[in-house]
Amino acid sequence: MPTAGDYAIKDISLAAYGRRELDIAETEMPGLMALREEYGESKPLKGARIAGSLHMTIQTACLIETLVALGADVRWASCNIFSTQDHAAAVIAEGGTPVFAIKGESLVDYWDYCDRIFQFEDGANLILDDGGDATMYILVGARVENGEDELIAAPTSEEEEALFAQIKKRMAESPGWFTKQRDKLYGVSEETTTGVHRLYQLMEQGQLPFPAINVNDSVTKSKFDNKYGCKESLVDGIRRATDTMMAGKVAVVCGYGDVGKGSAASLAGAGARVKVTEVDPICALQAAMDGFEVVTLEEVIDQADIFITTTGNKDVIRIEHMREMKDMAIVGNIGHFDNEIQVANLKNHKWTNIKDQVDMIEMPSGNRIILLSEGRLLNLGNATGHPSFVMSASFTNQTLAQIELWTKGDQYENKVYVLPKHLDEKVARLHLGRIGVKLTELRKDQADYIGVTAEGPFKPEHYRY
Ligand code: NAI
């Protein structure tokens, strides 16, 4: 693999292709382009050194170029071994931003690349994270340096083995590095439900050493990217992987949160007969009233053709489930981590690789299952993730969060925050023109009557959308 200068990518000659796709993406990412317009001259991120860990796609390339246009120094890695678009990484490397991301990289390389995003001359002072791996790397490393050796004593998975080895390597090469790096950080902005969950746990345990902005729970993120994004990209991933006919098939979606809602809509839109599993009575009732049969996995396990996990939870599809599935059932996950499906328990079965990120696995009964992206998020592993337009909303929130942490970080406590509602509304507003949406303006007397101002915010904090 060519590694030249301060980057590790597949092939720098893909940069021209990356640029052509980036040119198209820019026309679909009005929020990011508006921020370049608004802040390009004042450069509010001047002095910021951002360690970014987020799927290295064309959309992310547009985010990176926006952060750089606003004055930041940036180093980047992908937050999943399968999610990089190599031409996107190439265009970023060619532009001079250090990037470490190769589609299909090993777990050892993954954690090495995670380390390399912090290797600014004076260390990073901000993290932009997706799923929390970059944040965890620094915080676990610092705790080990400060005596909690047991944290990396006994790996329970291949992932942990690679992570712990990387932490030990860095500690041996640069004693005290993690603690010094941690103490330079102004904060982190976190992209996804799973990473946010980790941050709230850290806060509750008194282990969050800097402020964090929960980008996921901006309305213009989770109610758009998680939902409408998956609505487009789930079926895209299944089709590119299998070319299966979806109409008429029985598909089971595990979880009916934001990602589950988008995923069920995606499959239903393709003509599949969709069933949902849930643990939460509110989400189960929503699924039923959206017209989906709500079942337990056990009762449909030998009937369905496609199984998709969307829960952010672990061990949702277990080995005993996979043993009961029909011949050639398709199994995939769109949640952040691969532990939703017990893939490790399939290792001693017969695997036939069909193509990159598509495997056929033979079960003891002789039935075969088709496993997508080894259980890692399939919309990014088997396809190219969400379309640019919806990612523009997410990444506009990310950019605003980075500006907030860099320019006003000292006004925040070491807690997890969401961006204020006026910024959420601003993000939405920036995306209206591109799709020809015309807003009705509130008259003053109407605004007074419902207790808001004509300029917004239009809803109280407790409103749920
Ligand atoms: P959410 O919390 O809104 O939804 C998860 C749902 O799963 C909840 O309703 C919960 O009750 C349900 N659930 C939990 N355990 C379950 C079980 N054992 N069986 C059935 N249902 C169960 O979370 P959200 O925002 O939908 O995110 C889900 C996952 O997807 C997270 O890991 C998140 O980080 C990830 N994500 C992935 C994206 C992608 O492009 N692949 C985009 C956005 C989020």
PDB file of N, CA and C in Angstrom, residues 3 6 50 52 54 62 76 87 102 139 201 208 219 273-274 283 301 330 343-344 366 380 395 409 429 458:
ATOM      1  N   THR A   3       2.410   4.574   0.954  1.00  0.00           N
ATOM      2  CA  THR A   3       2.314   5.516   2.064  1.00  0.00           C
ATOM      3  C   THR A   3       3.361   6.591   1.815  1.00  0.00           C
ATOM      4  N   ASP A   6       2.670  12.463   4.809  1.00  0.00           N
ATOM      5  CA  ASP A   6       1.923  12.312   6.053  1.00  0.00           C
ATOM      6  C   ASP A   6       0.524  11.783   5.771  1.00  0.00           C
ATOM      7  N   ILE A  50      -7.658  19.811  14.859  1.00  0.00           N
ATOM      8  CA  ILE A  50      -8.758  18.852  15.012  1.00  0.00           C
ATOM      9  C   ILE A  50      -8.308  17.439  14.630  1.00  0.00           C
ATOM     10  N   GLY A  52      -9.808  14.167  13.661  1.00  0.00           N
ATOM     11  CA  GLY A  52     -11.119  13.713  13.192  1.00  0.00           C
ATOM     12  C   GLY A  52     -11.149  12.212  12.995  1.00  0.00           C
ATOM     13  N   LEU A  54     -14.005   9.864  11.591  1.00  0.00           N
ATOM     14  CA  LEU A  54     -15.364   9.739  11.038  1.00  0.00           C
ATOM     15  C   LEU A  54     -15.228   9.196   9.610  1.00  0.00           C
ATOM     16  N   CYS A  62     -15.972  16.921   2.141  1.00  0.00           N
ATOM     17  CA  CYS A  62     -16.545  18.272   2.090  1.00  0.00           C
ATOM     18  C   CYS A  62     -16.525  18.920   3.481  1.00  0.00           C
ATOM     19  N   TRP A  76      -7.030  13.232   9.883  1.00  0.00           N
ATOM     20  CA  TRP A  76      -8.268  12.448   9.777  1.00  0.00           C
ATOM     21  C   TRP A  76      -8.026  10.957   9.651  1.00  0.00           C
ATOM     22  N   HIS A  87     -11.225   7.113  -3.006  1.00  0.00           N
ATOM     23  CA  HIS A  87     -11.029   8.341  -3.796  1.00  0.00           C
ATOM     24  C   HIS A  87     -11.269   9.592  -2.941  1.00  0.00           C
ATOM     25  N   ILE A 102      -8.021   3.528   4.698  1.00  0.00           N
ATOM     26  CA  ILE A 102      -8.013   2.644   3.521  1.00  0.00           C
ATOM     27  C   ILE A 102      -9.179   1.673   3.673  1.00  0.00           C
ATOM     28  N   LEU A 139      -8.641   8.619  26.393  1.00  0.00           N
ATOM     29  CA  LEU A 139      -9.035   8.541  27.809  1.00  0.00           C
ATOM     30  C   LEU A 139      -8.587   7.233  28.458  1.00  0.00           C
ATOM     31  N   GLN A 201     -22.187   8.112  29.696  1.00  0.00           N
ATOM     32  CA  GLN A 201     -21.675   7.172  30.717  1.00  0.00           C
ATOM     33  C   GLN A 201     -20.420   7.739  31.385  1.00  0.00           C
ATOM     34  N   LEU A 208     -15.314  12.318  32.451  1.00  0.00           N
ATOM     35  CA  LEU A 208     -15.242  13.163  31.253  1.00  0.00           C
ATOM     36  C   LEU A 208     -14.371  14.374  31.580  1.00  0.00           C
ATOM     37  N   VAL A 219     -31.843  18.110  16.417  1.00  0.00           N
ATOM     38  CA  VAL A 219     -32.971  17.551  15.658  1.00  0.00           C
ATOM     39  C   VAL A 219     -32.567  17.370  14.201  1.00  0.00           C
ATOM     40  N   ARG A 273     -41.837  -7.129   2.718  1.00  0.00           N
ATOM     41  CA  ARG A 273     -42.833  -7.196   3.792  1.00  0.00           C
ATOM     42  C   ARG A 273     -42.061  -7.122   5.101  1.00  0.00           C
ATOM     43  N   VAL A 274     -42.218  -6.006   5.815  1.00  0.00           N
ATOM     44  CA  VAL A 274     -41.305  -5.697   6.920  1.00  0.00           C
ATOM     45  C   VAL A 274     -41.930  -6.022   8.275  1.00  0.00           C
ATOM     46  N   CYS A 283     -41.711   2.626  21.140  1.00  0.00           N
ATOM     47  CA  CYS A 283     -41.245   2.404  19.762  1.00  0.00           C
ATOM     48  C   CYS A 283     -41.997   1.238  19.123  1.00  0.00           C
ATOM     49  N   ILE A 301     -37.809 -16.324  12.965  1.00  0.00           N
ATOM     50  CA  ILE A 301     -36.418 -16.582  12.586  1.00  0.00           C
ATOM     51  C   ILE A 301     -36.293 -17.518  11.386  1.00  0.00           C
ATOM     52  N   ILE A 330     -30.254 -13.288   4.349  1.00  0.00           N
ATOM     53  CA  ILE A 330     -29.265 -12.189   4.346  1.00  0.00           C
ATOM     54  C   ILE A 330     -29.253 -11.553   5.736  1.00  0.00           C
ATOM     55  N   VAL A 343     -20.899 -12.277  15.353  1.00  0.00           N
ATOM     56  CA  VAL A 343     -20.062 -12.734  14.241  1.00  0.00           C
ATOM     57  C   VAL A 343     -18.901 -13.604  14.740  1.00  0.00           C
ATOM     58  N   ALA A 344     -18.365 -13.263  15.908  1.00  0.00           N
ATOM     59  CA  ALA A 344     -17.215 -14.024  16.436  1.00  0.00           C
ATOM     60  C   ALA A 344     -17.582 -15.506  16.556  1.00  0.00           C
ATOM     61  N   GLY A 366     -26.433 -27.181   7.223  1.00  0.00           N
ATOM     62  CA  GLY A 366     -26.218 -27.148   5.773  1.00  0.00           C
ATOM     63  C   GLY A 366     -26.785 -25.874   5.153  1.00  0.00           C
ATOM     64  N   LEU A 380     -22.380   1.708   4.926  1.00  0.00           N
ATOM     65  CA  LEU A 380     -21.075   2.278   4.597  1.00  0.00           C
ATOM     66  C   LEU A 380     -20.093   1.212   4.119  1.00  0.00           C
ATOM     67  N   PHE A 395     -23.250  17.588   9.213  1.00  0.00           N
ATOM     68  CA  PHE A 395     -21.907  18.174   9.279  1.00  0.00           C
ATOM     69  C   PHE A 395     -21.939  19.689   9.504  1.00  0.00           C
ATOM     70  N   GLY A 409     -15.137  27.236  24.515  1.00  0.00           N
ATOM     71  CA  GLY A 409     -15.001  26.005  25.304  1.00  0.00           C
ATOM     72  C   GLY A 409     -14.873  26.275  26.797  1.00  0.00           C
ATOM     73  N   ARG A 429     -32.811  25.733   8.161  1.00  0.00           N
ATOM     74  CA  ARG A 429     -33.073  26.867   7.259  1.00  0.00           C
ATOM     75  C   ARG A 429     -32.097  26.881   6.071  1.00  0.00           C
ATOM     76  N   PHE A 458     -39.016  28.242  17.400  1.00  0.00           N
ATOM     77  CA  PHE A 458     -40.449  28.054  17.231  1.00  0.00           C
ATOM     78  C   PHE A 458     -41.048  27.011  18.173  1.00  0.00           C
TER      79      PHE A 458
END
